[in-house]
Amino acid sequence: MADKQETVLQGTPVSPGIGIGPVHVVARGFSAPEVYEISEKDVPAEQERFKAALEETKIQLDELQERIKAISGEEESRIFEAHLMVLEDRAMLDRVADAIAIRRQNAEFAFYAVMQHFLEAMRRVPDPYLRERTADLEDVCQRVLRNFREEEVPRHAEPDGQHILVAYDLT
């Protein structure tokens, strides 16, 4: 019989007490997309790929906002307004457009690199509330990158019975 190994995790609990039992881990983060140089003639197509990924993300966020509004109400659904605003941020849009047109980066890497720049800047902000908003930015980035890859939004399977949920961020 194999020995069971004890693992102790530390974090911020969402319910009191201790937990002993099966663990369901929700993966964190996303990997950098492949970077490659595009030709001058491919710049318009890359710009269109970028716009298409943003539009698909907007549609998904609008749908999610409506579902949350129906379940939890108007106020709770407003968090997605901030997500949608990120997709329309002029500084982000201009930087990505420049990375595609001037540096000739593929659209998904250009977007990823610009978002990483913004994320790093937010992580250095002294205000803890604003630092916590990096999770919103990361979520938007993940959604757009999934749409570049034409991946479905992952649905987390619900484990049978009681379990311990472990996640870097529950938001």
JSON list of C-alpha atoms in Angstrom, two decimals:
[
{"chain": "A", "resi": 1, "resn": "MET", "atom": "CA", "xyz": [0.00, 0.00, 0.00]},
{"chain": "A", "resi": 2, "resn": "ALA", "atom": "CA", "xyz": [1.36, 3.40, -0.98]},
{"chain": "A", "resi": 3, "resn": "ASP", "atom": "CA", "xyz": [2.03, 5.89, 1.77]},
{"chain": "A", "resi": 4, "resn": "LYS", "atom": "CA", "xyz": [-0.10, 9.01, 1.60]},
{"chain": "A", "resi": 5, "resn": "GLN", "atom": "CA", "xyz": [1.88, 12.19, 1.78]},
{"chain": "A", "resi": 6, "resn": "GLU", "atom": "CA", "xyz": [0.58, 15.11, 3.81]},
{"chain": "A", "resi": 7, "resn": "THR", "atom": "CA", "xyz": [0.55, 18.50, 2.12]},
{"chain": "A", "resi": 8, "resn": "VAL", "atom": "CA", "xyz": [-0.01, 21.70, 4.05]},
{"chain": "A", "resi": 9, "resn": "LEU", "atom": "CA", "xyz": [-1.22, 24.72, 2.09]},
{"chain": "A", "resi": 10, "resn": "GLN", "atom": "CA", "xyz": [-1.40, 28.26, 3.39]},
{"chain": "A", "resi": 11, "resn": "GLY", "atom": "CA", "xyz": [-3.61, 30.99, 2.03]},
{"chain": "A", "resi": 12, "resn": "THR", "atom": "CA", "xyz": [-6.66, 33.05, 2.64]},
{"chain": "A", "resi": 13, "resn": "PRO", "atom": "CA", "xyz": [-9.59, 30.82, 3.57]},
{"chain": "A", "resi": 14, "resn": "VAL", "atom": "CA", "xyz": [-13.12, 31.63, 2.46]},
{"chain": "A", "resi": 15, "resn": "SER", "atom": "CA", "xyz": [-14.64, 29.55, 5.24]},
{"chain": "A", "resi": 16, "resn": "PRO", "atom": "CA", "xyz": [-13.51, 28.99, 8.84]},
{"chain": "A", "resi": 17, "resn": "GLY", "atom": "CA", "xyz": [-11.73, 25.93, 10.17]},
{"chain": "A", "resi": 18, "resn": "ILE", "atom": "CA", "xyz": [-9.40, 23.41, 8.60]},
{"chain": "A", "resi": 19, "resn": "GLY", "atom": "CA", "xyz": [-9.94, 21.28, 5.55]},
{"chain": "A", "resi": 20, "resn": "ILE", "atom": "CA", "xyz": [-9.02, 17.64, 5.14]},
{"chain": "A", "resi": 21, "resn": "GLY", "atom": "CA", "xyz": [-9.97, 15.82, 2.00]},
{"chain": "A", "resi": 22, "resn": "PRO", "atom": "CA", "xyz": [-9.66, 15.68, -1.76]},
{"chain": "A", "resi": 23, "resn": "VAL", "atom": "CA", "xyz": [-8.33, 18.83, -3.40]},
{"chain": "A", "resi": 24, "resn": "HIS", "atom": "CA", "xyz": [-9.51, 20.42, -6.64]},
{"chain": "A", "resi": 25, "resn": "VAL", "atom": "CA", "xyz": [-6.86, 22.80, -8.02]},
{"chain": "A", "resi": 26, "resn": "VAL", "atom": "CA", "xyz": [-7.83, 25.58, -10.42]},
{"chain": "A", "resi": 27, "resn": "ALA", "atom": "CA", "xyz": [-4.88, 26.39, -12.68]},
{"chain": "A", "resi": 28, "resn": "ARG", "atom": "CA", "xyz": [-3.51, 29.90, -12.72]},
{"chain": "A", "resi": 29, "resn": "GLY", "atom": "CA", "xyz": [-2.15, 32.14, -15.37]},
{"chain": "A", "resi": 30, "resn": "PHE", "atom": "CA", "xyz": [-1.43, 31.91, -19.02]},
{"chain": "A", "resi": 31, "resn": "SER", "atom": "CA", "xyz": [1.65, 31.42, -21.09]},
{"chain": "A", "resi": 32, "resn": "ALA", "atom": "CA", "xyz": [3.22, 33.89, -23.47]},
{"chain": "A", "resi": 33, "resn": "PRO", "atom": "CA", "xyz": [2.14, 33.34, -27.05]},
{"chain": "A", "resi": 34, "resn": "GLU", "atom": "CA", "xyz": [4.67, 32.55, -29.73]},
{"chain": "A", "resi": 35, "resn": "VAL", "atom": "CA", "xyz": [6.38, 35.64, -31.14]},
{"chain": "A", "resi": 36, "resn": "TYR", "atom": "CA", "xyz": [7.23, 35.91, -34.80]},
{"chain": "A", "resi": 37, "resn": "GLU", "atom": "CA", "xyz": [7.97, 38.70, -37.23]},
{"chain": "A", "resi": 38, "resn": "ILE", "atom": "CA", "xyz": [5.34, 39.55, -39.80]},
{"chain": "A", "resi": 39, "resn": "SER", "atom": "CA", "xyz": [5.94, 41.07, -43.22]},
{"chain": "A", "resi": 40, "resn": "GLU", "atom": "CA", "xyz": [4.80, 44.57, -44.11]},
{"chain": "A", "resi": 41, "resn": "LYS", "atom": "CA", "xyz": [2.08, 43.16, -46.35]},
{"chain": "A", "resi": 42, "resn": "ASP", "atom": "CA", "xyz": [0.72, 41.12, -43.39]},
{"chain": "A", "resi": 43, "resn": "VAL", "atom": "CA", "xyz": [0.29, 44.16, -41.11]},
{"chain": "A", "resi": 44, "resn": "PRO", "atom": "CA", "xyz": [-3.35, 44.85, -42.14]},
{"chain": "A", "resi": 45, "resn": "ALA", "atom": "CA", "xyz": [-4.29, 41.19, -41.64]},
{"chain": "A", "resi": 46, "resn": "GLU", "atom": "CA", "xyz": [-2.67, 41.17, -38.18]},
{"chain": "A", "resi": 47, "resn": "GLN", "atom": "CA", "xyz": [-4.51, 44.37, -37.27]},
{"chain": "A", "resi": 48, "resn": "GLU", "atom": "CA", "xyz": [-7.76, 42.65, -38.32]},
{"chain": "A", "resi": 49, "resn": "ARG", "atom": "CA", "xyz": [-6.91, 39.55, -36.27]},
{"chain": "A", "resi": 50, "resn": "PHE", "atom": "CA", "xyz": [-6.40, 41.82, -33.27]},
{"chain": "A", "resi": 51, "resn": "LYS", "atom": "CA", "xyz": [-9.74, 43.58, -33.84]},
{"chain": "A", "resi": 52, "resn": "ALA", "atom": "CA", "xyz": [-11.52, 40.25, -34.28]},
{"chain": "A", "resi": 53, "resn": "ALA", "atom": "CA", "xyz": [-10.10, 38.88, -31.01]},
{"chain": "A", "resi": 54, "resn": "LEU", "atom": "CA", "xyz": [-11.18, 42.06, -29.19]},
{"chain": "A", "resi": 55, "resn": "GLU", "atom": "CA", "xyz": [-14.68, 41.93, -30.69]},
{"chain": "A", "resi": 56, "resn": "GLU", "atom": "CA", "xyz": [-15.14, 38.27, -29.75]},
{"chain": "A", "resi": 57, "resn": "THR", "atom": "CA", "xyz": [-13.99, 39.08, -26.21]},
{"chain": "A", "resi": 58, "resn": "LYS", "atom": "CA", "xyz": [-16.46, 41.98, -26.00]},
{"chain": "A", "resi": 59, "resn": "ILE", "atom": "CA", "xyz": [-19.29, 39.66, -27.06]},
{"chain": "A", "resi": 60, "resn": "GLN", "atom": "CA", "xyz": [-18.28, 37.10, -24.43]},
{"chain": "A", "resi": 61, "resn": "LEU", "atom": "CA", "xyz": [-18.03, 39.73, -21.70]},
{"chain": "A", "resi": 62, "resn": "ASP", "atom": "CA", "xyz": [-21.41, 41.23, -22.66]},
{"chain": "A", "resi": 63, "resn": "GLU", "atom": "CA", "xyz": [-22.99, 37.77, -22.44]},
{"chain": "A", "resi": 64, "resn": "LEU", "atom": "CA", "xyz": [-21.31, 37.08, -19.11]},
{"chain": "A", "resi": 65, "resn": "GLN", "atom": "CA", "xyz": [-22.42, 40.45, -17.76]},
{"chain": "A", "resi": 66, "resn": "GLU", "atom": "CA", "xyz": [-26.03, 39.69, -18.74]},
{"chain": "A", "resi": 67, "resn": "ARG", "atom": "CA", "xyz": [-25.90, 36.25, -17.07]},
{"chain": "A", "resi": 68, "resn": "ILE", "atom": "CA", "xyz": [-24.50, 37.74, -13.86]},
{"chain": "A", "resi": 69, "resn": "LYS", "atom": "CA", "xyz": [-27.10, 40.51, -13.95]},
{"chain": "A", "resi": 70, "resn": "ALA", "atom": "CA", "xyz": [-29.89, 37.92, -14.24]},
{"chain": "A", "resi": 71, "resn": "ILE", "atom": "CA", "xyz": [-28.49, 35.86, -11.37]},
{"chain": "A", "resi": 72, "resn": "SER", "atom": "CA", "xyz": [-27.11, 38.46, -8.97]},
{"chain": "A", "resi": 73, "resn": "GLY", "atom": "CA", "xyz": [-28.42, 41.83, -10.08]},
{"chain": "A", "resi": 74, "resn": "GLU", "atom": "CA", "xyz": [-27.25, 44.98, -11.81]},
{"chain": "A", "resi": 75, "resn": "GLU", "atom": "CA", "xyz": [-24.66, 46.05, -9.25]},
{"chain": "A", "resi": 76, "resn": "GLU", "atom": "CA", "xyz": [-22.73, 42.76, -9.26]},
{"chain": "A", "resi": 77, "resn": "SER", "atom": "CA", "xyz": [-22.64, 42.74, -13.06]},
{"chain": "A", "resi": 78, "resn": "ARG", "atom": "CA", "xyz": [-20.92, 46.13, -13.22]},
{"chain": "A", "resi": 79, "resn": "ILE", "atom": "CA", "xyz": [-17.48, 44.60, -12.69]},
{"chain": "A", "resi": 80, "resn": "PHE", "atom": "CA", "xyz": [-17.56, 43.64, -16.35]},
{"chain": "A", "resi": 81, "resn": "GLU", "atom": "CA", "xyz": [-17.87, 47.29, -17.36]},
{"chain": "A", "resi": 82, "resn": "ALA", "atom": "CA", "xyz": [-14.25, 47.69, -16.23]},
{"chain": "A", "resi": 83, "resn": "HIS", "atom": "CA", "xyz": [-13.26, 44.65, -18.28]},
{"chain": "A", "resi": 84, "resn": "LEU", "atom": "CA", "xyz": [-14.96, 46.11, -21.34]},
{"chain": "A", "resi": 85, "resn": "MET", "atom": "CA", "xyz": [-13.27, 49.47, -20.79]},
{"chain": "A", "resi": 86, "resn": "VAL", "atom": "CA", "xyz": [-9.86, 47.76, -20.92]},
{"chain": "A", "resi": 87, "resn": "LEU", "atom": "CA", "xyz": [-10.69, 46.54, -24.42]},
{"chain": "A", "resi": 88, "resn": "GLU", "atom": "CA", "xyz": [-11.37, 50.13, -25.51]},
{"chain": "A", "resi": 89, "resn": "ASP", "atom": "CA", "xyz": [-8.40, 51.75, -23.77]},
{"chain": "A", "resi": 90, "resn": "ARG", "atom": "CA", "xyz": [-6.77, 54.08, -26.33]},
{"chain": "A", "resi": 91, "resn": "ALA", "atom": "CA", "xyz": [-3.25, 53.70, -24.89]},
{"chain": "A", "resi": 92, "resn": "MET", "atom": "CA", "xyz": [-3.46, 49.90, -25.11]},
{"chain": "A", "resi": 93, "resn": "LEU", "atom": "CA", "xyz": [-4.96, 49.95, -28.61]},
{"chain": "A", "resi": 94, "resn": "ASP", "atom": "CA", "xyz": [-2.32, 52.38, -29.90]},
{"chain": "A", "resi": 95, "resn": "ARG", "atom": "CA", "xyz": [0.59, 50.45, -28.38]},
{"chain": "A", "resi": 96, "resn": "VAL", "atom": "CA", "xyz": [-0.59, 47.17, -29.86]},
{"chain": "A", "resi": 97, "resn": "ALA", "atom": "CA", "xyz": [-1.16, 48.80, -33.26]},
{"chain": "A", "resi": 98, "resn": "ASP", "atom": "CA", "xyz": [2.39, 50.23, -33.14]},
{"chain": "A", "resi": 99, "resn": "ALA", "atom": "CA", "xyz": [3.89, 46.89, -32.12]},
{"chain": "A", "resi": 100, "resn": "ILE", "atom": "CA", "xyz": [2.19, 45.26, -35.09]},
{"chain": "A", "resi": 101, "resn": "ALA", "atom": "CA", "xyz": [2.91, 48.00, -37.65]},
{"chain": "A", "resi": 102, "resn": "ILE", "atom": "CA", "xyz": [6.34, 49.25, -36.55]},
{"chain": "A", "resi": 103, "resn": "ARG", "atom": "CA", "xyz": [7.97, 46.32, -34.76]},
{"chain": "A", "resi": 104, "resn": "ARG", "atom": "CA", "xyz": [6.17, 43.83, -37.03]},
{"chain": "A", "resi": 105, "resn": "GLN", "atom": "CA", "xyz": [5.12, 41.60, -34.16]},
{"chain": "A", "resi": 106, "resn": "ASN", "atom": "CA", "xyz": [2.30, 39.11, -34.56]},
{"chain": "A", "resi": 107, "resn": "ALA", "atom": "CA", "xyz": [-0.94, 40.41, -33.06]},
{"chain": "A", "resi": 108, "resn": "GLU", "atom": "CA", "xyz": [-1.26, 38.03, -30.12]},
{"chain": "A", "resi": 109, "resn": "PHE", "atom": "CA", "xyz": [2.29, 38.63, -28.93]},
{"chain": "A", "resi": 110, "resn": "ALA", "atom": "CA", "xyz": [1.96, 42.41, -29.42]},
{"chain": "A", "resi": 111, "resn": "PHE", "atom": "CA", "xyz": [-1.19, 42.37, -27.27]},
{"chain": "A", "resi": 112, "resn": "TYR", "atom": "CA", "xyz": [0.42, 40.11, -24.65]},
{"chain": "A", "resi": 113, "resn": "ALA", "atom": "CA", "xyz": [3.54, 42.30, -24.39]},
{"chain": "A", "resi": 114, "resn": "VAL", "atom": "CA", "xyz": [1.54, 45.51, -24.02]},
{"chain": "A", "resi": 115, "resn": "MET", "atom": "CA", "xyz": [-0.71, 43.95, -21.36]},
{"chain": "A", "resi": 116, "resn": "GLN", "atom": "CA", "xyz": [2.32, 42.65, -19.45]},
{"chain": "A", "resi": 117, "resn": "HIS", "atom": "CA", "xyz": [3.68, 46.21, -19.41]},
{"chain": "A", "resi": 118, "resn": "PHE", "atom": "CA", "xyz": [0.40, 47.49, -17.92]},
{"chain": "A", "resi": 119, "resn": "LEU", "atom": "CA", "xyz": [0.22, 44.62, -15.43]},
{"chain": "A", "resi": 120, "resn": "GLU", "atom": "CA", "xyz": [3.74, 45.29, -14.17]},
{"chain": "A", "resi": 121, "resn": "ALA", "atom": "CA", "xyz": [2.92, 48.98, -13.75]},
{"chain": "A", "resi": 122, "resn": "MET", "atom": "CA", "xyz": [-0.23, 48.14, -11.76]},
{"chain": "A", "resi": 123, "resn": "ARG", "atom": "CA", "xyz": [1.65, 45.72, -9.52]},
{"chain": "A", "resi": 124, "resn": "ARG", "atom": "CA", "xyz": [3.97, 48.58, -8.50]},
{"chain": "A", "resi": 125, "resn": "VAL", "atom": "CA", "xyz": [1.13, 50.93, -7.49]},
{"chain": "A", "resi": 126, "resn": "PRO", "atom": "CA", "xyz": [1.17, 51.55, -3.72]},
{"chain": "A", "resi": 127, "resn": "ASP", "atom": "CA", "xyz": [-2.64, 51.48, -3.42]},
{"chain": "A", "resi": 128, "resn": "PRO", "atom": "CA", "xyz": [-3.64, 47.90, -2.46]},
{"chain": "A", "resi": 129, "resn": "TYR", "atom": "CA", "xyz": [-7.10, 48.23, -4.06]},
{"chain": "A", "resi": 130, "resn": "LEU", "atom": "CA", "xyz": [-5.58, 49.18, -7.41]},
{"chain": "A", "resi": 131, "resn": "ARG", "atom": "CA", "xyz": [-2.99, 46.39, -7.12]},
{"chain": "A", "resi": 132, "resn": "GLU", "atom": "CA", "xyz": [-5.85, 43.93, -6.65]},
{"chain": "A", "resi": 133, "resn": "ARG", "atom": "CA", "xyz": [-7.33, 45.08, -9.96]},
{"chain": "A", "resi": 134, "resn": "THR", "atom": "CA", "xyz": [-4.49, 43.31, -11.74]},
{"chain": "A", "resi": 135, "resn": "ALA", "atom": "CA", "xyz": [-6.70, 40.21, -11.59]},
{"chain": "A", "resi": 136, "resn": "ASP", "atom": "CA", "xyz": [-9.24, 42.02, -13.80]},
{"chain": "A", "resi": 137, "resn": "LEU", "atom": "CA", "xyz": [-6.53, 42.91, -16.30]},
{"chain": "A", "resi": 138, "resn": "GLU", "atom": "CA", "xyz": [-5.19, 39.34, -16.26]},
{"chain": "A", "resi": 139, "resn": "ASP", "atom": "CA", "xyz": [-8.69, 38.01, -16.92]},
{"chain": "A", "resi": 140, "resn": "VAL", "atom": "CA", "xyz": [-9.15, 40.29, -19.93]},
{"chain": "A", "resi": 141, "resn": "CYS", "atom": "CA", "xyz": [-5.71, 39.29, -21.24]},
{"chain": "A", "resi": 142, "resn": "GLN", "atom": "CA", "xyz": [-6.51, 35.58, -20.89]},
{"chain": "A", "resi": 143, "resn": "ARG", "atom": "CA", "xyz": [-9.82, 35.99, -22.68]},
{"chain": "A", "resi": 144, "resn": "VAL", "atom": "CA", "xyz": [-8.31, 37.85, -25.62]},
{"chain": "A", "resi": 145, "resn": "LEU", "atom": "CA", "xyz": [-5.45, 35.35, -25.94]},
{"chain": "A", "resi": 146, "resn": "ARG", "atom": "CA", "xyz": [-7.94, 32.46, -25.91]},
{"chain": "A", "resi": 147, "resn": "ASN", "atom": "CA", "xyz": [-9.83, 34.17, -28.72]},
{"chain": "A", "resi": 148, "resn": "PHE", "atom": "CA", "xyz": [-6.65, 34.50, -30.77]},
{"chain": "A", "resi": 149, "resn": "ARG", "atom": "CA", "xyz": [-6.21, 30.75, -30.38]},
{"chain": "A", "resi": 150, "resn": "GLU", "atom": "CA", "xyz": [-9.94, 30.20, -30.90]},
{"chain": "A", "resi": 151, "resn": "GLU", "atom": "CA", "xyz": [-10.06, 28.25, -27.64]},
{"chain": "A", "resi": 152, "resn": "GLU", "atom": "CA", "xyz": [-13.22, 27.73, -25.65]},
{"chain": "A", "resi": 153, "resn": "VAL", "atom": "CA", "xyz": [-13.41, 29.34, -22.23]},
{"chain": "A", "resi": 154, "resn": "PRO", "atom": "CA", "xyz": [-12.53, 26.52, -19.84]},
{"chain": "A", "resi": 155, "resn": "ARG", "atom": "CA", "xyz": [-15.37, 25.22, -17.75]},
{"chain": "A", "resi": 156, "resn": "HIS", "atom": "CA", "xyz": [-14.17, 23.87, -14.43]},
{"chain": "A", "resi": 157, "resn": "ALA", "atom": "CA", "xyz": [-15.60, 20.46, -13.81]},
{"chain": "A", "resi": 158, "resn": "GLU", "atom": "CA", "xyz": [-17.27, 20.13, -10.47]},
{"chain": "A", "resi": 159, "resn": "PRO", "atom": "CA", "xyz": [-15.75, 17.28, -8.50]},
{"chain": "A", "resi": 160, "resn": "ASP", "atom": "CA", "xyz": [-18.12, 14.73, -6.98]},
{"chain": "A", "resi": 161, "resn": "GLY", "atom": "CA", "xyz": [-18.78, 15.16, -3.29]},
{"chain": "A", "resi": 162, "resn": "GLN", "atom": "CA", "xyz": [-17.11, 17.53, -0.91]},
{"chain": "A", "resi": 163, "resn": "HIS", "atom": "CA", "xyz": [-13.68, 18.85, -1.80]},
{"chain": "A", "resi": 164, "resn": "ILE", "atom": "CA", "xyz": [-11.20, 21.60, -1.06]},
{"chain": "A", "resi": 165, "resn": "LEU", "atom": "CA", "xyz": [-10.94, 24.23, -3.78]},
{"chain": "A", "resi": 166, "resn": "VAL", "atom": "CA", "xyz": [-7.45, 25.68, -4.23]},
{"chain": "A", "resi": 167, "resn": "ALA", "atom": "CA", "xyz": [-7.00, 28.69, -6.48]},
{"chain": "A", "resi": 168, "resn": "TYR", "atom": "CA", "xyz": [-4.55, 31.55, -6.73]},
{"chain": "A", "resi": 169, "resn": "ASP", "atom": "CA", "xyz": [-7.43, 33.96, -7.10]},
{"chain": "A", "resi": 170, "resn": "LEU", "atom": "CA", "xyz": [-11.11, 33.19, -6.57]},
{"chain": "A", "resi": 171, "resn": "THR", "atom": "CA", "xyz": [-12.38, 36.26, -8.45]}
]
